[in-house]
mmCIF file of C-alpha atoms in Angstrom:
data_model
loop_
_atom_site.group_PDB
_atom_site.id
_atom_site.type_symbol
_atom_site.label_atom_id
_atom_site.label_comp_id
_atom_site.label_asym_id
_atom_site.label_seq_id
_atom_site.Cartn_x
_atom_site.Cartn_y
_atom_site.Cartn_z
ATOM 1 C CA MET A 1 107.155 0.350 -131.478
ATOM 2 C CA LYS A 2 104.129 1.557 -133.639
ATOM 3 C CA TRP A 3 105.873 5.026 -134.222
ATOM 4 C CA LYS A 4 108.883 3.389 -135.406
ATOM 5 C CA LEU A 5 106.963 1.238 -137.941
ATOM 6 C CA TRP A 6 105.001 4.397 -139.205
ATOM 7 C CA GLY A 7 108.323 6.224 -139.394
ATOM 8 C CA ALA A 8 109.777 3.655 -141.361
ATOM 9 C CA LEU A 9 106.928 3.617 -143.998
ATOM 10 C CA VAL A 10 107.354 7.415 -144.294
ATOM 11 C CA LEU A 11 111.138 6.992 -144.853
ATOM 12 C CA LEU A 12 110.607 4.222 -147.335
ATOM 13 C CA THR A 13 108.430 6.441 -149.543
ATOM 14 C CA THR A 14 111.058 9.159 -149.632
ATOM 15 C CA VAL A 15 114.591 7.635 -149.294
ATOM 16 C CA SER A 16 116.232 4.511 -150.621
ATOM 17 C CA PHE A 17 119.623 3.148 -151.878
ATOM 18 C CA ALA A 18 120.844 1.857 -155.300
ATOM 19 C CA GLN A 19 124.259 0.421 -155.956
ATOM 20 C CA GLN A 20 123.721 1.101 -159.671
ATOM 21 C CA ASP A 21 121.312 2.523 -162.193
ATOM 22 C CA THR A 22 117.850 0.930 -161.414
ATOM 23 C CA LYS A 23 117.045 -0.001 -164.963
ATOM 24 C CA GLN A 24 120.450 -1.854 -165.445
ATOM 25 C CA ASP A 25 119.693 -3.255 -162.016
ATOM 26 C CA SER A 26 116.547 -4.993 -163.347
ATOM 27 C CA LEU A 27 118.320 -5.952 -166.690
ATOM 28 C CA ARG A 28 121.090 -7.602 -164.608
ATOM 29 C CA VAL A 29 118.738 -10.265 -163.358
ATOM 30 C CA MET A 30 117.334 -10.796 -166.888
ATOM 31 C CA ASN A 31 120.939 -11.197 -168.241
ATOM 32 C CA ARG A 32 121.870 -13.691 -165.530
ATOM 33 C CA ILE A 33 119.436 -16.000 -167.037
ATOM 34 C CA GLY A 34 120.426 -15.541 -170.493
ATOM 35 C CA TYR A 35 118.594 -12.568 -172.105
ATOM 36 C CA ASN A 36 120.543 -10.486 -174.471
ATOM 37 C CA ASN A 37 123.402 -12.765 -174.134
ATOM 38 C CA ALA A 38 124.965 -14.201 -177.345
ATOM 39 C CA SER A 39 127.047 -16.856 -175.603
ATOM 40 C CA LYS A 40 125.464 -20.149 -174.771
ATOM 41 C CA LEU A 41 127.407 -20.578 -171.605
ATOM 42 C CA THR A 42 127.648 -18.053 -168.834
ATOM 43 C CA ILE A 43 130.133 -18.387 -165.923
ATOM 44 C CA GLY A 44 130.100 -16.103 -162.843
ATOM 45 C CA GLY A 45 130.228 -16.192 -159.111
ATOM 46 C CA TYR A 46 130.896 -14.234 -155.892
ATOM 47 C CA VAL A 47 133.143 -14.645 -152.749
ATOM 48 C CA GLN A 48 132.778 -13.330 -149.250
ATOM 49 C CA ILE A 49 135.857 -13.487 -146.890
ATOM 50 C CA ASP A 50 135.157 -12.041 -143.381
ATOM 51 C CA TYR A 51 137.018 -11.117 -140.266
ATOM 52 C CA ASN A 52 134.848 -10.698 -137.191
ATOM 53 C CA GLU A 53 135.998 -9.644 -133.761
ATOM 54 C CA PRO A 54 133.526 -9.053 -130.881
ATOM 55 C CA ASP A 55 134.422 -6.593 -128.230
ATOM 56 C CA GLY A 56 136.044 -8.096 -125.161
ATOM 57 C CA ALA A 57 136.442 -11.418 -126.938
ATOM 58 C CA ALA A 58 139.483 -13.145 -128.317
ATOM 59 C CA PRO A 59 140.459 -14.354 -130.716
ATOM 60 C CA GLY A 60 138.657 -12.769 -133.805
ATOM 61 C CA LYS A 61 137.465 -15.178 -136.438
ATOM 62 C CA LEU A 62 138.574 -15.422 -140.067
ATOM 63 C CA ASP A 63 136.256 -17.191 -142.559
ATOM 64 C CA VAL A 64 135.835 -17.840 -146.218
ATOM 65 C CA HIS A 65 132.101 -17.330 -145.535
ATOM 66 C CA ARG A 66 130.861 -18.047 -149.012
ATOM 67 C CA LEU A 67 132.155 -18.927 -152.337
ATOM 68 C CA VAL A 68 129.470 -19.364 -155.013
ATOM 69 C CA MET A 69 129.935 -20.318 -158.563
ATOM 70 C CA LEU A 70 127.276 -19.539 -161.201
ATOM 71 C CA PHE A 71 126.683 -21.463 -164.406
ATOM 72 C CA GLY A 72 124.077 -20.576 -166.916
ATOM 73 C CA TYR A 73 123.362 -22.242 -170.325
ATOM 74 C CA ASN A 74 121.292 -20.954 -173.341
ATOM 75 C CA PHE A 75 119.718 -24.012 -175.124
ATOM 76 C CA ASN A 76 118.249 -21.780 -177.698
ATOM 77 C CA GLU A 77 116.593 -18.300 -177.752
ATOM 78 C CA LYS A 78 113.703 -19.475 -175.641
ATOM 79 C CA VAL A 79 115.097 -21.934 -173.084
ATOM 80 C CA SER A 80 117.824 -21.307 -170.620
ATOM 81 C CA PHE A 81 119.186 -22.754 -167.346
ATOM 82 C CA LEU A 82 120.794 -21.202 -164.341
ATOM 83 C CA THR A 83 122.428 -22.733 -161.345
ATOM 84 C CA GLU A 84 124.543 -21.440 -158.386
ATOM 85 C CA ILE A 85 126.675 -23.901 -156.256
ATOM 86 C CA GLU A 86 127.698 -22.418 -152.740
ATOM 87 C CA PHE A 87 130.388 -23.440 -150.585
ATOM 88 C CA GLU A 88 130.003 -22.029 -147.068
ATOM 89 C CA HIS A 89 132.886 -21.909 -144.418
ATOM 90 C CA VAL A 90 134.900 -24.026 -146.974
ATOM 91 C CA LYS A 91 133.221 -27.401 -145.755
ATOM 92 C CA GLU A 92 129.513 -27.009 -146.435
ATOM 93 C CA VAL A 93 127.907 -27.341 -149.980
ATOM 94 C CA TYR A 94 124.632 -26.132 -151.041
ATOM 95 C CA VAL A 95 122.757 -25.537 -154.195
ATOM 96 C CA GLU A 96 121.737 -21.988 -154.082
ATOM 97 C CA GLN A 97 119.727 -21.760 -157.416
ATOM 98 C CA ALA A 98 118.767 -24.271 -160.149
ATOM 99 C CA PHE A 99 116.012 -23.492 -162.485
ATOM 100 C CA VAL A 100 114.869 -23.585 -166.120
ATOM 101 C CA ASN A 101 113.518 -20.416 -167.769
ATOM 102 C CA TYR A 102 111.138 -20.465 -170.846
ATOM 103 C CA SER A 103 111.112 -16.955 -172.461
ATOM 104 C CA PHE A 104 107.982 -16.210 -174.592
ATOM 105 C CA ASN A 105 109.291 -12.528 -174.624
ATOM 106 C CA THR A 106 110.731 -10.014 -172.205
ATOM 107 C CA ALA A 107 107.332 -9.349 -170.723
ATOM 108 C CA PHE A 108 106.369 -12.993 -169.874
ATOM 109 C CA ASN A 109 108.463 -15.968 -168.885
ATOM 110 C CA LEU A 110 107.843 -19.312 -167.173
ATOM 111 C CA ARG A 111 110.346 -20.501 -164.654
ATOM 112 C CA GLY A 112 110.661 -23.667 -162.370
ATOM 113 C CA GLY A 113 113.129 -25.225 -160.107
ATOM 114 C CA LEU A 114 114.984 -23.979 -157.092
ATOM 115 C CA MET A 115 114.670 -20.262 -156.950
ATOM 116 C CA LEU A 116 115.191 -17.260 -154.638
ATOM 117 C CA VAL A 117 112.070 -16.025 -152.899
ATOM 118 C CA PRO A 118 111.525 -12.383 -153.935
ATOM 119 C CA MET A 119 111.371 -10.679 -150.511
ATOM 120 C CA GLY A 120 113.168 -7.378 -149.773
ATOM 121 C CA TYR A 121 116.375 -6.473 -151.506
ATOM 122 C CA VAL A 122 119.257 -8.535 -149.972
ATOM 123 C CA ASN A 123 117.621 -11.865 -150.575
ATOM 124 C CA GLU A 124 117.698 -11.339 -154.341
ATOM 125 C CA TYR A 125 120.863 -9.025 -154.500
ATOM 126 C CA HIS A 126 123.052 -10.784 -151.952
ATOM 127 C CA GLU A 127 126.517 -10.694 -153.741
ATOM 128 C CA PRO A 128 128.934 -8.951 -151.319
ATOM 129 C CA PRO A 129 129.935 -5.894 -153.430
ATOM 130 C CA VAL A 130 126.210 -5.085 -153.939
ATOM 131 C CA PHE A 131 125.426 -4.276 -150.251
ATOM 132 C CA TYR A 132 127.173 -2.105 -147.870
ATOM 133 C CA GLY A 133 128.743 -3.734 -144.654
ATOM 134 C CA VAL A 134 130.850 -6.682 -144.180
ATOM 135 C CA GLU A 135 127.795 -8.832 -143.143
ATOM 136 C CA ARG A 136 124.365 -8.824 -144.377
ATOM 137 C CA PRO A 137 121.907 -6.826 -142.383
ATOM 138 C CA GLY A 138 120.341 -8.659 -139.471
ATOM 139 C CA LEU A 139 116.836 -7.962 -140.651
ATOM 140 C CA ASP A 140 117.719 -10.032 -143.761
ATOM 141 C CA LYS A 141 118.993 -12.734 -141.692
ATOM 142 C CA TYR A 142 116.438 -13.231 -138.775
ATOM 143 C CA VAL A 143 113.203 -12.007 -140.340
ATOM 144 C CA VAL A 144 113.361 -12.506 -144.036
ATOM 145 C CA PRO A 145 115.475 -14.891 -143.846
ATOM 146 C CA THR A 146 118.334 -14.629 -146.439
ATOM 147 C CA THR A 147 119.384 -16.636 -148.419
ATOM 148 C CA TRP A 148 115.837 -17.872 -148.832
ATOM 149 C CA ARG A 149 115.255 -20.173 -151.726
ATOM 150 C CA GLU A 150 112.730 -23.010 -152.343
ATOM 151 C CA LEU A 151 111.422 -25.092 -155.074
ATOM 152 C CA GLY A 152 108.442 -23.920 -157.154
ATOM 153 C CA ILE A 153 107.159 -22.707 -160.504
ATOM 154 C CA GLY A 154 105.979 -19.231 -161.566
ATOM 155 C CA ALA A 155 106.152 -16.341 -163.981
ATOM 156 C CA THR A 156 108.271 -13.243 -164.305
ATOM 157 C CA GLY A 157 108.769 -10.304 -166.696
ATOM 158 C CA ASN A 158 109.638 -6.882 -167.372
ATOM 159 C CA LEU A 159 106.970 -4.532 -168.514
ATOM 160 C CA GLN A 160 109.248 -1.950 -169.987
ATOM 161 C CA ASP A 161 106.615 0.648 -170.999
ATOM 162 C CA LEU A 162 105.434 0.671 -167.447
ATOM 163 C CA SER A 163 109.037 0.456 -165.919
ATOM 164 C CA LEU A 164 107.600 -2.516 -163.851
ATOM 165 C CA ARG A 165 109.234 -5.948 -163.137
ATOM 166 C CA TYR A 166 107.035 -8.595 -161.695
ATOM 167 C CA GLN A 167 107.498 -12.010 -160.165
ATOM 168 C CA ALA A 168 104.815 -14.599 -159.049
ATOM 169 C CA TYR A 169 105.483 -18.093 -157.746
ATOM 170 C CA ILE A 170 104.238 -21.103 -156.011
ATOM 171 C CA PHE A 171 106.741 -22.640 -153.532
ATOM 172 C CA ASN A 172 106.803 -25.511 -151.293
ATOM 173 C CA GLY A 173 107.364 -23.327 -148.233
ATOM 174 C CA PHE A 174 109.125 -23.773 -144.812
ATOM 175 C CA ILE A 175 109.152 -27.050 -142.987
ATOM 176 C CA SER A 176 108.039 -26.561 -139.305
ATOM 177 C CA TYR A 177 107.996 -30.266 -138.084
ATOM 178 C CA LYS A 178 110.559 -32.867 -138.973
ATOM 179 C CA ASP A 179 111.542 -36.249 -137.514
ATOM 180 C CA GLY A 180 109.174 -35.631 -134.657
ATOM 181 C CA GLU A 181 110.467 -32.292 -133.684
ATOM 182 C CA GLY A 182 109.709 -28.674 -134.215
ATOM 183 C CA THR A 183 112.116 -26.604 -136.302
ATOM 184 C CA LEU A 184 110.842 -23.043 -135.819
ATOM 185 C CA ARG A 185 111.795 -20.927 -132.728
ATOM 186 C CA GLY A 186 111.756 -17.495 -131.308
ATOM 187 C CA ILE A 187 115.362 -16.323 -131.798
ATOM 188 C CA ASP A 188 115.420 -16.573 -135.640
ATOM 189 C CA GLY A 189 111.843 -17.239 -136.518
ATOM 190 C CA LEU A 190 111.433 -19.084 -139.926
ATOM 191 C CA ARG A 191 115.177 -19.461 -140.674
ATOM 192 C CA LYS A 192 115.661 -23.081 -139.521
ATOM 193 C CA GLY A 193 112.562 -24.064 -141.697
ATOM 194 C CA ARG A 194 114.157 -23.253 -145.073
ATOM 195 C CA GLN A 195 114.188 -26.561 -147.031
ATOM 196 C CA LYS A 196 116.631 -25.299 -149.694
ATOM 197 C CA GLY A 197 115.511 -27.889 -152.128
ATOM 198 C CA ALA A 198 117.051 -30.730 -150.160
ATOM 199 C CA GLU A 199 114.521 -33.654 -150.124
ATOM 200 C CA SER A 200 111.739 -31.073 -149.466
ATOM 201 C CA VAL A 201 108.265 -32.022 -148.445
ATOM 202 C CA ILE A 202 105.078 -30.283 -149.517
ATOM 203 C CA HIS A 203 101.434 -30.481 -148.735
ATOM 204 C CA ASN A 204 100.542 -26.883 -148.497
ATOM 205 C CA PRO A 205 101.629 -24.789 -151.608
ATOM 206 C CA ASN A 206 102.662 -21.216 -150.726
ATOM 207 C CA LEU A 207 102.238 -18.027 -152.892
ATOM 208 C CA SER A 208 105.070 -15.486 -153.409
ATOM 209 C CA PHE A 209 105.009 -12.317 -155.502
ATOM 210 C CA LYS A 210 106.983 -9.080 -155.914
ATOM 211 C CA LEU A 211 106.578 -5.937 -158.015
ATOM 212 C CA ASP A 212 109.500 -3.651 -158.605
ATOM 213 C CA TYR A 213 109.023 -0.094 -160.143
ATOM 214 C CA TYR A 214 112.098 1.727 -161.607
ATOM 215 C CA GLY A 215 110.370 4.436 -163.737
ATOM 216 C CA VAL A 216 112.229 7.336 -162.067
ATOM 217 C CA LEU A 217 115.921 7.596 -162.741
ATOM 218 C CA GLY A 218 117.983 6.426 -159.627
ATOM 219 C CA LEU A 219 114.750 5.268 -157.991
ATOM 220 C CA LYS A 220 113.523 1.712 -157.282
ATOM 221 C CA VAL A 221 110.468 0.708 -155.192
ATOM 222 C CA GLY A 222 109.530 -2.906 -154.454
ATOM 223 C CA PHE A 223 106.426 -4.536 -152.715
ATOM 224 C CA ALA A 224 106.518 -8.115 -152.053
ATOM 225 C CA GLY A 225 104.072 -10.756 -150.265
ATOM 226 C CA TYR A 226 104.350 -14.199 -149.193
ATOM 227 C CA PHE A 227 101.415 -16.264 -147.904
ATOM 228 C CA GLY A 228 100.645 -19.963 -147.069
ATOM 229 C CA GLU A 229 101.334 -22.482 -144.464
ATOM 230 C CA THR A 230 104.373 -24.386 -143.395
ATOM 231 C CA GLN A 231 105.046 -28.100 -144.135
ATOM 232 C CA SER A 232 105.225 -31.104 -141.987
ATOM 233 C CA ASP A 233 106.886 -34.410 -142.700
ATOM 234 C CA ASP A 234 103.928 -35.969 -140.783
ATOM 235 C CA PRO A 235 100.872 -33.968 -141.546
ATOM 236 C CA SER A 236 98.750 -36.336 -139.447
ATOM 237 C CA VAL A 237 100.282 -34.594 -136.352
ATOM 238 C CA GLU A 238 97.860 -31.965 -135.365
ATOM 239 C CA ASN A 239 99.077 -28.437 -134.883
ATOM 240 C CA SER A 240 102.512 -29.258 -136.410
ATOM 241 C CA THR A 241 102.137 -26.391 -139.040
ATOM 242 C CA VAL A 242 101.672 -22.588 -138.769
ATOM 243 C CA GLY A 243 100.291 -20.059 -141.183
ATOM 244 C CA VAL A 244 102.489 -17.501 -142.730
ATOM 245 C CA ALA A 245 101.897 -14.140 -144.025
ATOM 246 C CA MET A 246 104.796 -11.810 -144.787
ATOM 247 C CA ILE A 247 104.973 -8.430 -146.561
ATOM 248 C CA GLY A 248 107.997 -6.446 -147.597
ATOM 249 C CA LEU A 249 108.630 -2.897 -148.748
ATOM 250 C CA ASN A 250 111.937 -1.746 -150.017
ATOM 251 C CA ALA A 251 113.080 1.294 -151.697
ATOM 252 C CA SER A 252 116.330 2.692 -153.063
ATOM 253 C CA TYR A 253 117.632 5.985 -154.533
ATOM 254 C CA ARG A 254 120.815 7.158 -155.788
ATOM 255 C CA TYR A 255 121.527 10.865 -156.537
ATOM 256 C CA ARG A 256 125.144 11.635 -157.714
ATOM 257 C CA SER A 257 127.497 10.329 -154.997
ATOM 258 C CA LEU A 258 124.802 9.948 -152.373
ATOM 259 C CA ASP A 259 122.895 6.662 -151.949
ATOM 260 C CA PHE A 260 119.999 5.712 -149.685
ATOM 261 C CA ARG A 261 118.202 2.525 -148.838
ATOM 262 C CA GLY A 262 115.138 1.552 -146.746
ATOM 263 C CA GLN A 263 113.363 -1.667 -146.003
ATOM 264 C CA TYR A 264 110.454 -2.842 -143.781
ATOM 265 C CA ILE A 265 109.404 -6.395 -143.326
ATOM 266 C CA TYR A 266 106.267 -7.658 -141.430
ATOM 267 C CA SER A 267 105.410 -11.260 -140.713
ATOM 268 C CA SER A 268 102.324 -12.713 -139.091
ATOM 269 C CA LEU A 269 102.296 -16.328 -137.957
ATOM 270 C CA SER A 270 98.986 -18.041 -137.083
ATOM 271 C CA GLY A 271 98.676 -21.221 -134.922
ATOM 272 C CA THR A 272 101.831 -20.527 -132.903
ATOM 273 C CA GLU A 273 100.149 -21.103 -129.555
ATOM 274 C CA GLU A 274 99.267 -24.632 -130.498
ATOM 275 C CA TYR A 275 102.507 -25.242 -132.361
ATOM 276 C CA ASN A 276 104.563 -24.187 -129.177
ATOM 277 C CA GLU A 277 102.451 -26.433 -126.933
ATOM 278 C CA LEU A 278 103.191 -29.444 -129.233
ATOM 279 C CA THR A 279 106.937 -28.692 -129.853
ATOM 280 C CA GLY A 280 108.085 -26.980 -126.676
ATOM 281 C CA LYS A 281 109.405 -24.133 -128.832
ATOM 282 C CA ASP A 282 109.007 -20.349 -128.347
ATOM 283 C CA LEU A 283 108.031 -19.201 -131.829
ATOM 284 C CA GLY A 284 106.558 -15.715 -131.923
ATOM 285 C CA SER A 285 103.238 -14.952 -133.545
ATOM 286 C CA LYS A 286 104.597 -11.684 -135.214
ATOM 287 C CA MET A 287 107.968 -10.615 -136.523
ATOM 288 C CA ASP A 288 108.991 -7.195 -137.972
ATOM 289 C CA GLY A 289 111.911 -4.819 -138.578
ATOM 290 C CA TYR A 290 113.161 -2.090 -140.653
ATOM 291 C CA TYR A 291 116.463 -0.421 -141.617
ATOM 292 C CA ILE A 292 117.498 2.830 -143.185
ATOM 293 C CA GLU A 293 120.899 3.412 -144.582
ATOM 294 C CA ALA A 294 122.868 6.105 -146.275
ATOM 295 C CA ALA A 295 126.334 6.233 -147.997
ATOM 296 C CA TYR A 296 128.444 8.836 -149.784
ATOM 297 C CA ASP A 297 131.117 8.118 -152.305
ATOM 298 C CA PHE A 298 134.080 10.527 -151.656
ATOM 299 C CA MET A 299 136.211 9.315 -154.766
ATOM 300 C CA PRO A 300 134.918 12.075 -157.171
ATOM 301 C CA LEU A 301 136.282 14.578 -154.751
ATOM 302 C CA ILE A 302 139.683 12.892 -154.837
ATOM 303 C CA ASN A 303 139.863 11.813 -158.475
ATOM 304 C CA ARG A 304 136.994 12.673 -160.713
ATOM 305 C CA ASN A 305 138.100 10.301 -163.513
ATOM 306 C CA SER A 306 138.702 7.261 -161.204
ATOM 307 C CA THR A 307 136.562 4.183 -161.719
ATOM 308 C CA LYS A 308 136.982 3.376 -157.966
ATOM 309 C CA GLN A 309 134.545 4.097 -155.144
ATOM 310 C CA LEU A 310 135.262 5.116 -151.644
ATOM 311 C CA SER A 311 132.102 5.196 -149.652
ATOM 312 C CA LEU A 312 131.404 5.962 -145.983
ATOM 313 C CA PHE A 313 128.036 4.512 -144.932
ATOM 314 C CA SER A 314 125.830 4.283 -141.953
ATOM 315 C CA ARG A 315 122.891 1.881 -141.343
ATOM 316 C CA TYR A 316 120.209 1.958 -138.481
ATOM 317 C CA GLU A 317 118.187 -1.289 -138.075
ATOM 318 C CA ALA A 318 115.671 -2.589 -135.613
ATOM 319 C CA TYR A 319 114.079 -6.016 -135.807
ATOM 320 C CA ASN A 320 112.129 -8.173 -133.428
ATOM 321 C CA THR A 321 111.400 -11.900 -133.786
ATOM 322 C CA HIS A 322 108.942 -11.633 -130.722
ATOM 323 C CA ALA A 323 107.006 -8.541 -131.805
ATOM 324 C CA ASP A 324 104.114 -10.436 -130.505
ATOM 325 C CA THR A 325 103.400 -13.756 -129.002
ATOM 326 C CA ALA A 326 100.358 -15.968 -128.631
ATOM 327 C CA GLY A 327 98.905 -17.657 -125.432
ATOM 328 C CA ASP A 328 101.015 -17.550 -122.199
ATOM 329 C CA LEU A 329 104.260 -17.228 -123.959
ATOM 330 C CA GLU A 330 106.025 -14.054 -122.769
ATOM 331 C CA LYS A 331 107.908 -11.913 -125.241
ATOM 332 C CA ASN A 332 111.692 -12.341 -124.939
ATOM 333 C CA LYS A 333 113.200 -8.793 -124.975
ATOM 334 C CA ALA A 334 116.514 -10.274 -126.158
ATOM 335 C CA PHE A 335 114.844 -10.984 -129.452
ATOM 336 C CA ASP A 336 114.064 -7.114 -129.853
ATOM 337 C CA ARG A 337 117.298 -6.123 -131.341
ATOM 338 C CA THR A 338 118.961 -2.874 -132.570
ATOM 339 C CA ASP A 339 122.075 -2.603 -134.739
ATOM 340 C CA ILE A 340 123.982 0.555 -135.753
ATOM 341 C CA THR A 341 126.620 0.066 -138.461
ATOM 342 C CA PHE A 342 129.105 2.571 -139.581
ATOM 343 C CA GLY A 343 131.929 1.720 -142.022
ATOM 344 C CA CYS A 344 133.861 2.114 -145.172
ATOM 345 C CA ASP A 345 133.336 0.376 -148.546
ATOM 346 C CA PHE A 346 136.190 0.740 -151.035
ATOM 347 C CA LYS A 347 135.566 -0.667 -154.443
ATOM 348 C CA ILE A 348 139.030 -1.040 -155.973
ATOM 349 C CA ALA A 349 137.554 -2.242 -159.279
ATOM 350 C CA PRO A 350 134.056 -2.962 -160.424
ATOM 351 C CA GLY A 351 132.853 -6.066 -158.669
ATOM 352 C CA VAL A 352 135.785 -5.995 -155.929
ATOM 353 C CA ALA A 353 135.149 -4.363 -152.588
ATOM 354 C CA VAL A 354 137.286 -4.095 -149.418
ATOM 355 C CA LYS A 355 135.097 -3.354 -146.537
ATOM 356 C CA ALA A 356 135.488 -2.570 -142.767
ATOM 357 C CA ASP A 357 132.683 -1.482 -140.257
ATOM 358 C CA TYR A 358 131.929 -1.285 -136.613
ATOM 359 C CA GLN A 359 128.560 -2.352 -135.190
ATOM 360 C CA TRP A 360 126.895 -1.266 -131.963
ATOM 361 C CA ARG A 361 124.483 -4.047 -131.091
ATOM 362 C CA THR A 362 121.792 -3.965 -128.369
ATOM 363 C CA ASP A 363 118.462 -5.384 -127.399
ATOM 364 C CA ALA A 364 115.678 -4.548 -125.124
ATOM 365 C CA GLN A 365 116.579 -6.969 -122.362
ATOM 366 C CA ASP A 366 118.002 -5.492 -119.088
ATOM 367 C CA GLY A 367 121.674 -6.473 -118.782
ATOM 368 C CA SER A 368 122.014 -7.405 -122.533
ATOM 369 C CA ASP A 369 125.166 -9.282 -123.358
ATOM 370 C CA ARG A 370 125.160 -8.566 -127.102
ATOM 371 C CA SER A 371 128.560 -7.435 -127.790
ATOM 372 C CA ASN A 372 129.600 -4.853 -130.326
ATOM 373 C CA LEU A 373 131.404 -6.200 -133.340
ATOM 374 C CA PHE A 374 134.324 -5.094 -135.718
ATOM 375 C CA ASN A 375 134.122 -6.607 -139.088
ATOM 376 C CA ALA A 376 136.528 -6.411 -142.015
ATOM 377 C CA GLY A 377 136.301 -8.316 -145.194
ATOM 378 C CA VAL A 378 136.764 -8.716 -149.025
ATOM 379 C CA GLY A 379 133.798 -9.127 -151.431
ATOM 380 C CA VAL A 380 134.167 -10.199 -155.104
ATOM 381 C CA MET A 381 131.541 -10.713 -157.781
ATOM 382 C CA PHE A 382 131.923 -11.403 -161.553
#
């Protein structure tokens, strides 16, 4: 696995992907919270509708996977508020974001509330037309885990002279022990520990930060870190929490019709041996993964004046939530997964994408039963 990780790091320094000009990419985030916006009220949103059909399985599944409505309000030139209300699978309702932003200037802002943790690319930019593929990458589901948001406070800004955007927050963190049971497990790592701002508990504040550099046209490079300890609704229970240290590297580049993206995530968890003994879980002590992706827009060859985009793309990703284990716990090879995705992304208008792809999905376990998957869907953002 080591050669894969070093190879990923080399690729991340040379290739990447961007859906749009990187300076505008940074400004889009600023605009979503009210910067350079003369209107007091901002309304937006996104929709993801999927069709998924595993090989050898019937029937396929149709789903309104997500419908998210965004509302922002500028109280004055300094104070703004943003919230996103998410409906998943039609019947589940979540608050995806809800925070107040106080702008001293473009370079320094204070922010507090329910916010996205800045880790990787997709967790921040998860609107369906922004990423290739019908579904989000597996790395951004099982290791990051997207959509990852928690309650906290911090600072953010855009140092335009340095072409650098920064974010730094204190969050409440994952919950690892609730109602007498452990919440974290080997198959999806920290995912079940997201508190999402719903009656969250905190006794161990966590630190999160990210730096994004966009000084070269078409190029964006990001480095993120997350450090702290999980939460327990009964801190008196010994070994009910684990330490978390996660780093992420992402890079993207666009040259004419050719797009690249690369991402690497590494997470180290301490105290997992004792945690597993207490809870009976199989949480790994290390998780990691990477992907590389390339896409080419053929529309300029068909109609140079068209505003549509017709892209073929391919993504290779490898991710392992049992990259290492502590104590007597054996690594589960089924958690060492590889996905190869090939597909088409047709943007019929800015913000509207019709997608289809096929995924070859394997793992390191003998006789793996992971099935390949055909996906099709529609993604909208406005």
